[in-house]
mmCIF file of C-alpha atoms in Angstrom:
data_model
loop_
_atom_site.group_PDB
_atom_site.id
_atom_site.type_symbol
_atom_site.label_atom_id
_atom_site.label_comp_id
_atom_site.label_asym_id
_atom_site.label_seq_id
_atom_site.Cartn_x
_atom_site.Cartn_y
_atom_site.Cartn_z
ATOM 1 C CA UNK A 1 -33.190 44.992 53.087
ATOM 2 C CA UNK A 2 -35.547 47.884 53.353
ATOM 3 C CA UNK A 3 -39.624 47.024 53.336
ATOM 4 C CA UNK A 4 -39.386 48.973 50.082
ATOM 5 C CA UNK A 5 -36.550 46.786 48.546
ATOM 6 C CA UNK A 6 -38.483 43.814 49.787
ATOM 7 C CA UNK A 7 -41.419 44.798 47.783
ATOM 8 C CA UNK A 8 -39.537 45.642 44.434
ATOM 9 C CA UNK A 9 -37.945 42.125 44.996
ATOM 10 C CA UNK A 10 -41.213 40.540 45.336
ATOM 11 C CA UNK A 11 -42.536 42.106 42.503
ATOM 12 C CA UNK A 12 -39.785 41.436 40.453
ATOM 13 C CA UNK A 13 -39.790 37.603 41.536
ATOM 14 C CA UNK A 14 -44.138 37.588 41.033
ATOM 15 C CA UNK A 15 -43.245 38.642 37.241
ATOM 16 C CA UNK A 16 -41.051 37.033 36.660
ATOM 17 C CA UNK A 17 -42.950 33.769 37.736
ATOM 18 C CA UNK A 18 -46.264 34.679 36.214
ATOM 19 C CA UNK A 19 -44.393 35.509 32.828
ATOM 20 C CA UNK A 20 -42.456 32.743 32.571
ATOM 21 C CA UNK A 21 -42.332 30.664 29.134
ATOM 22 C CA UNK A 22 -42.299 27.264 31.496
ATOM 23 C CA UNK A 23 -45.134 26.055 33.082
ATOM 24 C CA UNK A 24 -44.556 26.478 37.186
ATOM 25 C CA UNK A 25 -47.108 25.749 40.012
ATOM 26 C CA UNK A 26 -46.716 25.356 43.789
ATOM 27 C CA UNK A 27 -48.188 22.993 46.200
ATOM 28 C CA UNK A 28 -48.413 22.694 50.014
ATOM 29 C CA UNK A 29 -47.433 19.645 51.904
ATOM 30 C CA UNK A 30 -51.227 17.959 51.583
ATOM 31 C CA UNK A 31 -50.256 17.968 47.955
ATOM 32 C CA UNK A 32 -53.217 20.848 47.461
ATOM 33 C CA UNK A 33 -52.364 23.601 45.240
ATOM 34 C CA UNK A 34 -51.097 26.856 46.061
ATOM 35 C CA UNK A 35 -50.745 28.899 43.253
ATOM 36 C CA UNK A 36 -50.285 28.616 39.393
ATOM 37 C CA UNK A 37 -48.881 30.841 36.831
ATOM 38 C CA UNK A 38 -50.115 31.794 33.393
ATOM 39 C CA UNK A 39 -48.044 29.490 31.324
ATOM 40 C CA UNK A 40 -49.377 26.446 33.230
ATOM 41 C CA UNK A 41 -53.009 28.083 32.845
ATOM 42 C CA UNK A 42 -52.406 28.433 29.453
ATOM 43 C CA UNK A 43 -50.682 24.860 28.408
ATOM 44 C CA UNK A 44 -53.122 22.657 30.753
ATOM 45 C CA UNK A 45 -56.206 24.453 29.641
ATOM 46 C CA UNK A 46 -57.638 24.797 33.177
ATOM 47 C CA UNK A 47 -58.531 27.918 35.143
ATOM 48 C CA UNK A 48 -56.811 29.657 38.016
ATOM 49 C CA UNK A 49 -60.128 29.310 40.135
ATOM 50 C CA UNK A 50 -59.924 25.541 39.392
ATOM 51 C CA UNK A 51 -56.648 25.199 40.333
ATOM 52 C CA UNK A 52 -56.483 26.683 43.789
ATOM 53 C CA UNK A 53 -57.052 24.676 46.321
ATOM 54 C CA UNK A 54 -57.547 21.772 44.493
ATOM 55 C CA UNK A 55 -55.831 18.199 45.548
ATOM 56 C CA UNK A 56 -53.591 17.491 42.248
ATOM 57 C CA UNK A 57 -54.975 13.776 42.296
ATOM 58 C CA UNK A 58 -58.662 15.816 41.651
ATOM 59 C CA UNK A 59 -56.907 17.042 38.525
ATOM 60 C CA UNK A 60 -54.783 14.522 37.642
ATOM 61 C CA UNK A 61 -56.198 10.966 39.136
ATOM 62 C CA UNK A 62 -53.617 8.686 37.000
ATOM 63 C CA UNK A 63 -50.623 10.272 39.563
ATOM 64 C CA UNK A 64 -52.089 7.898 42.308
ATOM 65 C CA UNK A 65 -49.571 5.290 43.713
ATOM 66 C CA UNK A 66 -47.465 5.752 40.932
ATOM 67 C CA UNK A 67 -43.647 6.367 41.551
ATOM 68 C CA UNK A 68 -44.021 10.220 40.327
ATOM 69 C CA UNK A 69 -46.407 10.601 43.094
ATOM 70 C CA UNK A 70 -44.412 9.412 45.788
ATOM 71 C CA UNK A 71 -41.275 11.352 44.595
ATOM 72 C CA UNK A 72 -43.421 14.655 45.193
ATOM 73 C CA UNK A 73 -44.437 13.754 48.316
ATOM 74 C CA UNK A 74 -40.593 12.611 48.926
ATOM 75 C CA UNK A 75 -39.497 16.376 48.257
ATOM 76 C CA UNK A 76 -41.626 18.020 50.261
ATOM 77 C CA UNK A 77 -40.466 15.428 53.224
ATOM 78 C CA UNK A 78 -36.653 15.260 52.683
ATOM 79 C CA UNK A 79 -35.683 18.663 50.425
ATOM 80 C CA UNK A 80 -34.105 16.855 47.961
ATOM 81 C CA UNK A 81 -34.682 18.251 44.277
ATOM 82 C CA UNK A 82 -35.480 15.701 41.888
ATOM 83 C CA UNK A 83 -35.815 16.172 38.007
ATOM 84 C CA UNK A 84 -38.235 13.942 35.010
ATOM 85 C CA UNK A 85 -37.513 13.599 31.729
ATOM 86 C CA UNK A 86 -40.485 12.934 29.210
ATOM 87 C CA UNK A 87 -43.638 13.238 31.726
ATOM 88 C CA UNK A 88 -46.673 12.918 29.073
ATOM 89 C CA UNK A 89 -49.540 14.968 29.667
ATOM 90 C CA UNK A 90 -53.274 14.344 28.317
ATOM 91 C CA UNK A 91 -55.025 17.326 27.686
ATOM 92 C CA UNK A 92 -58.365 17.552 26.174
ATOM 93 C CA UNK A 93 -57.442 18.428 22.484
ATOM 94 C CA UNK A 94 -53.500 17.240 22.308
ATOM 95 C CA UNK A 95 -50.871 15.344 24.320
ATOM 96 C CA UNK A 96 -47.772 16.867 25.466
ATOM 97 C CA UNK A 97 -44.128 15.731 26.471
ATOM 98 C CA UNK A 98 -42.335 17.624 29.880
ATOM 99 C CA UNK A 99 -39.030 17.755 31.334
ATOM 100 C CA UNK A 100 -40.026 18.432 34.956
ATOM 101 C CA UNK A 101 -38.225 19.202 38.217
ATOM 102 C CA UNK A 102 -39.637 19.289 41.793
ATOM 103 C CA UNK A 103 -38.047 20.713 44.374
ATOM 104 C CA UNK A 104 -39.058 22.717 48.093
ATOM 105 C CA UNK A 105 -39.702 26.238 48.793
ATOM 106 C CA UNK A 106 -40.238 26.866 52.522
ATOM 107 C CA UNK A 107 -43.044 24.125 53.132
ATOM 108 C CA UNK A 108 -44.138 24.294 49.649
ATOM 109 C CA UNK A 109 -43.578 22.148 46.697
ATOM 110 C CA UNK A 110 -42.335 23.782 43.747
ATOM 111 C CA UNK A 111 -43.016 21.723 40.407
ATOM 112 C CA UNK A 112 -41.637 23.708 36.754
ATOM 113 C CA UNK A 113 -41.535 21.760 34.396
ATOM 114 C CA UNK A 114 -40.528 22.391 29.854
ATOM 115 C CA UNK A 115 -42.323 21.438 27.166
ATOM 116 C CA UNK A 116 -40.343 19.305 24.981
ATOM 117 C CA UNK A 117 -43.213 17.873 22.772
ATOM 118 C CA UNK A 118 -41.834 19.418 19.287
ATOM 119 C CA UNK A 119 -37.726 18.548 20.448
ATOM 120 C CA UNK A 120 -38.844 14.981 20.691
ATOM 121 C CA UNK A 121 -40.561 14.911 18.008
ATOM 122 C CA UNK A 122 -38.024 16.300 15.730
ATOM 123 C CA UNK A 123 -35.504 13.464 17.498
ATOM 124 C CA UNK A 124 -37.868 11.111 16.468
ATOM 125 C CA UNK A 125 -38.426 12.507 12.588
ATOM 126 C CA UNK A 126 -34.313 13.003 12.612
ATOM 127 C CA UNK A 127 -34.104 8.263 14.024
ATOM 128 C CA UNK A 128 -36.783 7.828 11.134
ATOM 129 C CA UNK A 129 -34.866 9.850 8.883
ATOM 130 C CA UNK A 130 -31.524 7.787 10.043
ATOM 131 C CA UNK A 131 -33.115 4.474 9.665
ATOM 132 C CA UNK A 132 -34.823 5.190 6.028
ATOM 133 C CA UNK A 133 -30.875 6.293 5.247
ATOM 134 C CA UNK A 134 -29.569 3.314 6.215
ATOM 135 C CA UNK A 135 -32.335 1.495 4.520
ATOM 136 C CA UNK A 136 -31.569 3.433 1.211
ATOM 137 C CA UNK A 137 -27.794 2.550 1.471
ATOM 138 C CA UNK A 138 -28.318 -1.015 2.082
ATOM 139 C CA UNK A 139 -30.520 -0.851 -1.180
ATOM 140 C CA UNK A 140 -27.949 0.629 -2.984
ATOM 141 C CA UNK A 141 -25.249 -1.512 -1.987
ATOM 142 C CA UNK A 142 -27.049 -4.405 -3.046
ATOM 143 C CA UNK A 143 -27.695 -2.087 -6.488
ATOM 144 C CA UNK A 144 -24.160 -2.259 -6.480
ATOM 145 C CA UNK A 145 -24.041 -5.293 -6.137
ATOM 146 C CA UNK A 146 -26.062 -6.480 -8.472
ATOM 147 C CA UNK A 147 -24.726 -4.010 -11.467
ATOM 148 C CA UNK A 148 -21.237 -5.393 -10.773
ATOM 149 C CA UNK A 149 -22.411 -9.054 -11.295
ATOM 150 C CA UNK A 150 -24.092 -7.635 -14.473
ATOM 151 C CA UNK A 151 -21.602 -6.534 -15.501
ATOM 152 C CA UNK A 152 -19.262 -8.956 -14.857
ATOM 153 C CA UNK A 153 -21.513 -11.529 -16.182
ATOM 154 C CA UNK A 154 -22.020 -9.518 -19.545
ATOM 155 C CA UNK A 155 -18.462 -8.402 -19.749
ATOM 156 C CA UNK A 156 -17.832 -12.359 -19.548
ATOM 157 C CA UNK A 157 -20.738 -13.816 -22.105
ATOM 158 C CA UNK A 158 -19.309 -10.919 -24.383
ATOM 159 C CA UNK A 159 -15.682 -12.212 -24.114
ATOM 160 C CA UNK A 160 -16.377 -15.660 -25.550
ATOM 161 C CA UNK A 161 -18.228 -14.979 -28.805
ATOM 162 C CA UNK A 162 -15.833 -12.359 -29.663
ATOM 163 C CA UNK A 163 -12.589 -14.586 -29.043
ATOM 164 C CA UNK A 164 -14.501 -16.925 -31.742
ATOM 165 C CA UNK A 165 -15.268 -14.277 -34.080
ATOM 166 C CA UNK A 166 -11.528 -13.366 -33.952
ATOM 167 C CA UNK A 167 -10.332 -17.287 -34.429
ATOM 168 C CA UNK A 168 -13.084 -17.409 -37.518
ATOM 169 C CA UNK A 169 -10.884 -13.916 -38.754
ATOM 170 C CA UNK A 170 -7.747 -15.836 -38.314
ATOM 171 C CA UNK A 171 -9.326 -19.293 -40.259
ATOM 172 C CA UNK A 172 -10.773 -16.883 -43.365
ATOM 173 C CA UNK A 173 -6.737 -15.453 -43.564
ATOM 174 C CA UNK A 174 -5.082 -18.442 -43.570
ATOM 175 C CA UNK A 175 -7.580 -20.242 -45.972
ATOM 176 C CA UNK A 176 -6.711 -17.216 -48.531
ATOM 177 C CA UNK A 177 -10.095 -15.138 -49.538
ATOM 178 C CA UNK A 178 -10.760 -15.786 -52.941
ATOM 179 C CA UNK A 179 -10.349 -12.200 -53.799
ATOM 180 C CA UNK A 180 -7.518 -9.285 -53.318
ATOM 181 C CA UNK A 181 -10.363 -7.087 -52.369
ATOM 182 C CA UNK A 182 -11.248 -9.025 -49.197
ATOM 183 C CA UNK A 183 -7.599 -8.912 -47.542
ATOM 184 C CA UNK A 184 -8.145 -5.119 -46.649
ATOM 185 C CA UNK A 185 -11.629 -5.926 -45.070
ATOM 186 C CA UNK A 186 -10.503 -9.524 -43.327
ATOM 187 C CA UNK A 187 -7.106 -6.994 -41.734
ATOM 188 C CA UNK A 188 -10.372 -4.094 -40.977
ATOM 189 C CA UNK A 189 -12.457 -7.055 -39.155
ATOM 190 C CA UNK A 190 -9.326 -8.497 -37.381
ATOM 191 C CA UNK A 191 -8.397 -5.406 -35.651
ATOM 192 C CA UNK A 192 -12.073 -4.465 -34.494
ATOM 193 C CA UNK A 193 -12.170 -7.529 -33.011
ATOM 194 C CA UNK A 194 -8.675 -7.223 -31.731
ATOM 195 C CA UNK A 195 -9.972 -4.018 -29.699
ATOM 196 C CA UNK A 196 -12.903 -5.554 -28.671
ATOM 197 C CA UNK A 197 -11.321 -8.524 -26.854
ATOM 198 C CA UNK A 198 -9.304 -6.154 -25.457
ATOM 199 C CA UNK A 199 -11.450 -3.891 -23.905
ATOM 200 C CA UNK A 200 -13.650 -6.351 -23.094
ATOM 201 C CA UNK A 201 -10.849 -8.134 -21.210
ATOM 202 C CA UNK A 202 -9.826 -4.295 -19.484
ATOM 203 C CA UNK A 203 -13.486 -4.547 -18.334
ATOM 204 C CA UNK A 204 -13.199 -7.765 -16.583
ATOM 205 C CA UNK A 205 -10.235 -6.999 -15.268
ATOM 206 C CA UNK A 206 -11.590 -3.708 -13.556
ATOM 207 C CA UNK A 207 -14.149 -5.162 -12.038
ATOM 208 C CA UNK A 208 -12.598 -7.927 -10.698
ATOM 209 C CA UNK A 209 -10.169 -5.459 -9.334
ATOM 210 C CA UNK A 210 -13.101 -3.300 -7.873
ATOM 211 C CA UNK A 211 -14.896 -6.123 -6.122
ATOM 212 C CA UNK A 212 -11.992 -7.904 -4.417
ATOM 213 C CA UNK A 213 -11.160 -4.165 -2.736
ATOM 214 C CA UNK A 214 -12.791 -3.773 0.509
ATOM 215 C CA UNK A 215 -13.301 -1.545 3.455
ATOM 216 C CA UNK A 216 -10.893 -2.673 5.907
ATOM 217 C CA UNK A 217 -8.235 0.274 7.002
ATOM 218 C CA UNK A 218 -5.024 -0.381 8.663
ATOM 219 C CA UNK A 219 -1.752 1.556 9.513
ATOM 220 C CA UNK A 220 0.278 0.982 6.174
ATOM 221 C CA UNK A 221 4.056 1.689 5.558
ATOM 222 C CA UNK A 222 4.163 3.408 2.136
ATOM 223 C CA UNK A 223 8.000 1.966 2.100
ATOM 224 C CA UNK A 224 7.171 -1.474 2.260
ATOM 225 C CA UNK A 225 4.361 -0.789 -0.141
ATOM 226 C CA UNK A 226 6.811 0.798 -2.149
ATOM 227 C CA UNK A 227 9.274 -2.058 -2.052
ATOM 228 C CA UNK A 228 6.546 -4.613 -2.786
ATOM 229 C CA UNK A 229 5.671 -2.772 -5.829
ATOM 230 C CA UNK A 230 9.313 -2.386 -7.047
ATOM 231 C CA UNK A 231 9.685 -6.102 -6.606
ATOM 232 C CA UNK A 232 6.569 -6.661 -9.221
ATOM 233 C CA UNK A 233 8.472 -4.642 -11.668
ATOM 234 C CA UNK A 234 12.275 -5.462 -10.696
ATOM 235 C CA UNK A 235 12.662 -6.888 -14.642
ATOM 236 C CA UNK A 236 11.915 -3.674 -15.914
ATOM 237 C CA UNK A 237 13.344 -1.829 -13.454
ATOM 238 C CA UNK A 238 16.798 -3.511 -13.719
ATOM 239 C CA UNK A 239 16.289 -3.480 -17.322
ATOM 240 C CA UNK A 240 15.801 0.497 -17.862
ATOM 241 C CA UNK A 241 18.248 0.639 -15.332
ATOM 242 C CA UNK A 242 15.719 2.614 -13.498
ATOM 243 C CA UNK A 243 16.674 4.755 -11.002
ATOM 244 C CA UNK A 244 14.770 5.299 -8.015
ATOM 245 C CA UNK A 245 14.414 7.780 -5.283
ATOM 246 C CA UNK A 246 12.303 7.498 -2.075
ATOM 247 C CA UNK A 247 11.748 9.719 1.093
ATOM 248 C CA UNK A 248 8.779 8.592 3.345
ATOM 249 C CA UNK A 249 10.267 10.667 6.218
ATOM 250 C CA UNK A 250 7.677 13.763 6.103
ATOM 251 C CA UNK A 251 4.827 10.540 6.468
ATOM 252 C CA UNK A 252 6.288 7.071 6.887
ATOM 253 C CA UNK A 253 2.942 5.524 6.954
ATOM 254 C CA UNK A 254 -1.396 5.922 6.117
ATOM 255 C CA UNK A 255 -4.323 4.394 8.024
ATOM 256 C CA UNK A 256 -5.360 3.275 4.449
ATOM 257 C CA UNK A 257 -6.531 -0.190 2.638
ATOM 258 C CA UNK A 258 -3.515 -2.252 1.905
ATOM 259 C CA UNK A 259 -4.661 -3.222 -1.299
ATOM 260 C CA UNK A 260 -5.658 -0.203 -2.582
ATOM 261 C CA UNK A 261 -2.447 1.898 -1.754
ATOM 262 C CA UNK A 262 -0.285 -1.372 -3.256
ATOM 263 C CA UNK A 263 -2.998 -0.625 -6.661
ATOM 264 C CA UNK A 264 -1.721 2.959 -6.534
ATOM 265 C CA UNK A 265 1.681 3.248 -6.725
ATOM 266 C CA UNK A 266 1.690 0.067 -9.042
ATOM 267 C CA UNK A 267 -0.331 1.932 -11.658
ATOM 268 C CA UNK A 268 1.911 4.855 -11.389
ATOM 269 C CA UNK A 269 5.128 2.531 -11.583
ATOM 270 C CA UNK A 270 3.859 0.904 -14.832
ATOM 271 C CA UNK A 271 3.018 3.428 -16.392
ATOM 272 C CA UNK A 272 6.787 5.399 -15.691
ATOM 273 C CA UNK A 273 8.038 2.220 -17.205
ATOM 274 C CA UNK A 274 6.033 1.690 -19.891
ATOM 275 C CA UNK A 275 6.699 5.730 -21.088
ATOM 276 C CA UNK A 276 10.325 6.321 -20.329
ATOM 277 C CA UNK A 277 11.878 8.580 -22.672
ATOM 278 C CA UNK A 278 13.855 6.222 -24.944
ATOM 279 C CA UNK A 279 16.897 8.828 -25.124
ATOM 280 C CA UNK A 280 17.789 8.968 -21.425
ATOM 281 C CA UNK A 281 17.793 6.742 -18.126
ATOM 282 C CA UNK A 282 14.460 6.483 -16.256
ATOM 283 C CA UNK A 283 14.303 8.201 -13.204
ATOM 284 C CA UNK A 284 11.504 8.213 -10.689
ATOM 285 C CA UNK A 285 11.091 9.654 -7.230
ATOM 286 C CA UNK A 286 8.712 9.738 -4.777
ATOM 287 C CA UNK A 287 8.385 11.211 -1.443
ATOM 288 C CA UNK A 288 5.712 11.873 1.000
ATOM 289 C CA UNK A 289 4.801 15.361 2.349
ATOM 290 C CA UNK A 290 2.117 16.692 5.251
ATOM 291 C CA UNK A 291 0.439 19.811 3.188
ATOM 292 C CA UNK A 292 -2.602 21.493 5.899
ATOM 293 C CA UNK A 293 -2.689 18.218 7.903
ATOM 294 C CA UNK A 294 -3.352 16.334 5.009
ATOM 295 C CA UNK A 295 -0.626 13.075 3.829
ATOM 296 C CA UNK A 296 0.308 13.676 -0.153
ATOM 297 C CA UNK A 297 2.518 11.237 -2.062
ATOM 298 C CA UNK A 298 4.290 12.955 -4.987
ATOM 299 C CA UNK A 299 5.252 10.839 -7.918
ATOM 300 C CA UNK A 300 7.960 12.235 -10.530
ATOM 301 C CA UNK A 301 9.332 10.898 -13.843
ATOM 302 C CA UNK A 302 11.505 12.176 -16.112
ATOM 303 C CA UNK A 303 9.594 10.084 -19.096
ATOM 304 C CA UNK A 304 7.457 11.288 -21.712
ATOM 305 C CA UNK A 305 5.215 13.541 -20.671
ATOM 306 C CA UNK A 306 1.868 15.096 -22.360
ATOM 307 C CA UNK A 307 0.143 17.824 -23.377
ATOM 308 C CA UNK A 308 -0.874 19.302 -20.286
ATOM 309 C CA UNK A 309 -4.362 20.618 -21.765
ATOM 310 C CA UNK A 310 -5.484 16.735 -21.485
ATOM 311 C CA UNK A 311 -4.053 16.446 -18.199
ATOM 312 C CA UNK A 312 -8.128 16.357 -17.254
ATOM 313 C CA UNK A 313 -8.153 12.729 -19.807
ATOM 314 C CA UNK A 314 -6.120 10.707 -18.344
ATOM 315 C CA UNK A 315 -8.068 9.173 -15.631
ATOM 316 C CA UNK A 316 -11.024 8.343 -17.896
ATOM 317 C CA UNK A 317 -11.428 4.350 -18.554
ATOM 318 C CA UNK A 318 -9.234 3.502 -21.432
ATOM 319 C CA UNK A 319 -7.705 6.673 -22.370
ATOM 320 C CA UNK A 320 -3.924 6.559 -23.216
ATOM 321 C CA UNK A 321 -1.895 9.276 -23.775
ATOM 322 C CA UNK A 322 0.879 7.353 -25.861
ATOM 323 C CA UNK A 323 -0.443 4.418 -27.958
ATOM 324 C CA UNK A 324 3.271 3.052 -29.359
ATOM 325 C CA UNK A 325 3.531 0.673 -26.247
ATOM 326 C CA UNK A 326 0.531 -2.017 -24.996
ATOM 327 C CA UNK A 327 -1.918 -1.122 -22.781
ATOM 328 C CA UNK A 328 -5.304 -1.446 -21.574
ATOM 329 C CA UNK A 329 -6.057 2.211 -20.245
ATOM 330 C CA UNK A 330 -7.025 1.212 -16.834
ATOM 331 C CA UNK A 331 -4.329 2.079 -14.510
ATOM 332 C CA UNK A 332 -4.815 5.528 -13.774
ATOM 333 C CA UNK A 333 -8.836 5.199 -14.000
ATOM 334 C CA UNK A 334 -8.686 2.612 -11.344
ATOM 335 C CA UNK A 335 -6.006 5.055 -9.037
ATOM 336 C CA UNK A 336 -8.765 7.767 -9.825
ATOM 337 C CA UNK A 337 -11.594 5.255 -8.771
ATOM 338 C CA UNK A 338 -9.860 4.455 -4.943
ATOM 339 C CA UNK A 339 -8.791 8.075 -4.376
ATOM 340 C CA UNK A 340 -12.081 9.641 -4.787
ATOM 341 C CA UNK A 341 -13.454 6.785 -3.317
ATOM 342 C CA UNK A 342 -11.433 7.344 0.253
ATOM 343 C CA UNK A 343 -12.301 11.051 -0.352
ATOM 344 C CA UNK A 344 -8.771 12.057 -1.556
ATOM 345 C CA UNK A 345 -8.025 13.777 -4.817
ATOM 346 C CA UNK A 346 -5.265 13.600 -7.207
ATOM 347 C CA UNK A 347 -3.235 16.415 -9.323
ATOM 348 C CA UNK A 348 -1.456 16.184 -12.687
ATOM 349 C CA UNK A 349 1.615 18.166 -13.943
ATOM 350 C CA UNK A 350 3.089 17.493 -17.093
ATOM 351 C CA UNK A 351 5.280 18.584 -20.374
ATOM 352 C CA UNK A 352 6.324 16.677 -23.479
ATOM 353 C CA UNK A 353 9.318 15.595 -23.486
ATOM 354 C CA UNK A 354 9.986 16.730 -19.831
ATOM 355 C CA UNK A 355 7.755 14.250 -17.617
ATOM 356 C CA UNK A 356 5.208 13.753 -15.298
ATOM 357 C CA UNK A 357 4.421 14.448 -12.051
ATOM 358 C CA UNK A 358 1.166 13.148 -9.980
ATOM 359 C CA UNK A 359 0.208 14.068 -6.605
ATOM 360 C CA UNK A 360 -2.428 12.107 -4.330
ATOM 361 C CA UNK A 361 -4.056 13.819 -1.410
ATOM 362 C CA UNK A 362 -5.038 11.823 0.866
#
């Protein structure tokens, strides 16, 4: 290298030192320092003139016999680089937080070090922010918590005085009204109350169902889910002479809640039972499929069918599309509930007359 190339590469080195965003000062083996460049000027609030030649235990007294200390002193005597994470620094007006690394140049110690005083603190605003999230879910579990007693426990009180009002309906009939005129109103007062027990009962029920669901996942066949759920419903099933067609091949099985997959595809098998077209032969099939990496479970029927404008309806609590068969309305809006739930959605297609066909995304 020429003495002019020398001197470029000096330069270039001296800039790039003194310009430098980190902090970066140099120290000879008495631990005195050397030199200092402008960003450790500016961040430690001391002159150049104070800096040079001073011992750094003049400057900084707290160093001595502490660990830090020794590991300078250990650098300058062995070579080995050695790096600090969160060194504090007290300056007059503010305390800062360093990443620091010592290592040798020549017979000099070399000590740059980052200031990491905002990244820490934004860690430490992001744990806060963590902990006050996990303090505002635990609240609103136990929100949860407490609605669903409520409303189990008013769902219940409810239940009771209107099963009497309907037995005092059923006494005022069969003691014959005095009148003609009251027959129409005692029928009027029978079947409000009729509908009230009901839903009232379709309440209790979906809450009971609701709280005895919980969070534990598990790799679950959908054909033995499949064949449990045919086996609650083999009466029917033999009955309607139902016929049924699986293929679990594309996706055999889900990480999923037992429970809540068994809730599934028993809401959808009730309700292709309970809406079978009376002038043909049930038939239902159901097959899995992997659509973008994503399990789906397609349901078809050949039953009834709907208006495909309400399509949007039919998961809302107590809705029923057909109203010629019993039912509480609660099978589809409790399907709805665990799919959205698990983060899945669910699609409707449907014609009068033609059938219905649902499909889950997982």
């Amino acid at each position: 290298m020429s003495v002019s190339d020398y001197r470029i590469d000096c330069e270039l080195k001296s800039a790039f030192y003194n310009k430098s965003y980190s902090p970066f000062v140099i120290l000879n083996k008495d631990m005195d320092f050397v030199d200092v460049n402008e960003a450790a000027i500016s961040t430690m609030g001391i002159t150049k003139e104070n800096f040079i030649g001073k011992n750094i235990l003049d400057l900084f007294p707290y160093l001595k016999d502490t660990e830090r200390y020794d590991a300078y002193r250990n650098v300058i005597d062995t070579g080995v680089t050695i790096g600090f994470d969160e060194l504090l620094f007290k300056g007059e007006f503010a305390e800062s937080k360093f990443m620091s690394k010592a290592f040798k140049i020549g017979d000099y110690l070399g000590i740059t070090t980052l200031d990491v005083t905002h990244v820490i603190g934004t860690i430490e605003k992001l744990k806060k922010t963590q902990d006050s999230l996990k303090e505002v879910n635990t609240n609103l579990k136990k929100k949860n918590q407490e609605l669903e007693e409520f409303s189990y426990v008013a769902a219940h009180d409810l239940r009771a005085p209107l099963t009497n009002l309907k037995s005092l309906v059923q006494m005022m009939k069969e003691v014959n009204p005095t009148t003609d005129s009251m027959d129409p109103l005692v029928d009027k007062l029978s079947t409000v109350a009729q509908v009230m027990c009901d839903k009232i009962r379709a309440l209790n029920m979906v809450i009971a169902i609701k709280s005895s669901f919980n969070d534990t996942k598990e790799d679950v066949s959908f054909s033995d889910t499949m064949a449990s759920v045919k086996s609650m419903h083999s009466k029917e099933i033999i009955e309607y002479r139902t016929i049924i067609k699986e293929d679990f091949s594309s996706s055999p099985q889900i990480h999923y809640n037992q429970a809540q997959l068994t809730k599934i595809l028993d809401s959808l098998m009730s309700n292709s039972l309970k809406y079978r077209h009376p002038k043909r032969k049930l038939s239902i099939k159901v097959e899995t499929k992997i659509v973008k990496g994503k399990t789906q479970l397609v349901f078809r029927d050949n039953g009834l069918g709907f208006n495909q404008d309400l399509s949007d309806k039919i998961f809302t609590l107590f809705k029923r599309m057909h109203t010629h068969v019993e039912g509480l309305g609660i099978g589809l809006y409790l399907t709805n509930s665990i799919i959205n739930d698990n983060g899945g959605s669910i699609q409707v297609k449907s014609q009068v007359n033609k059938g219905t066909e649902i499909t889950i995304i997982f």
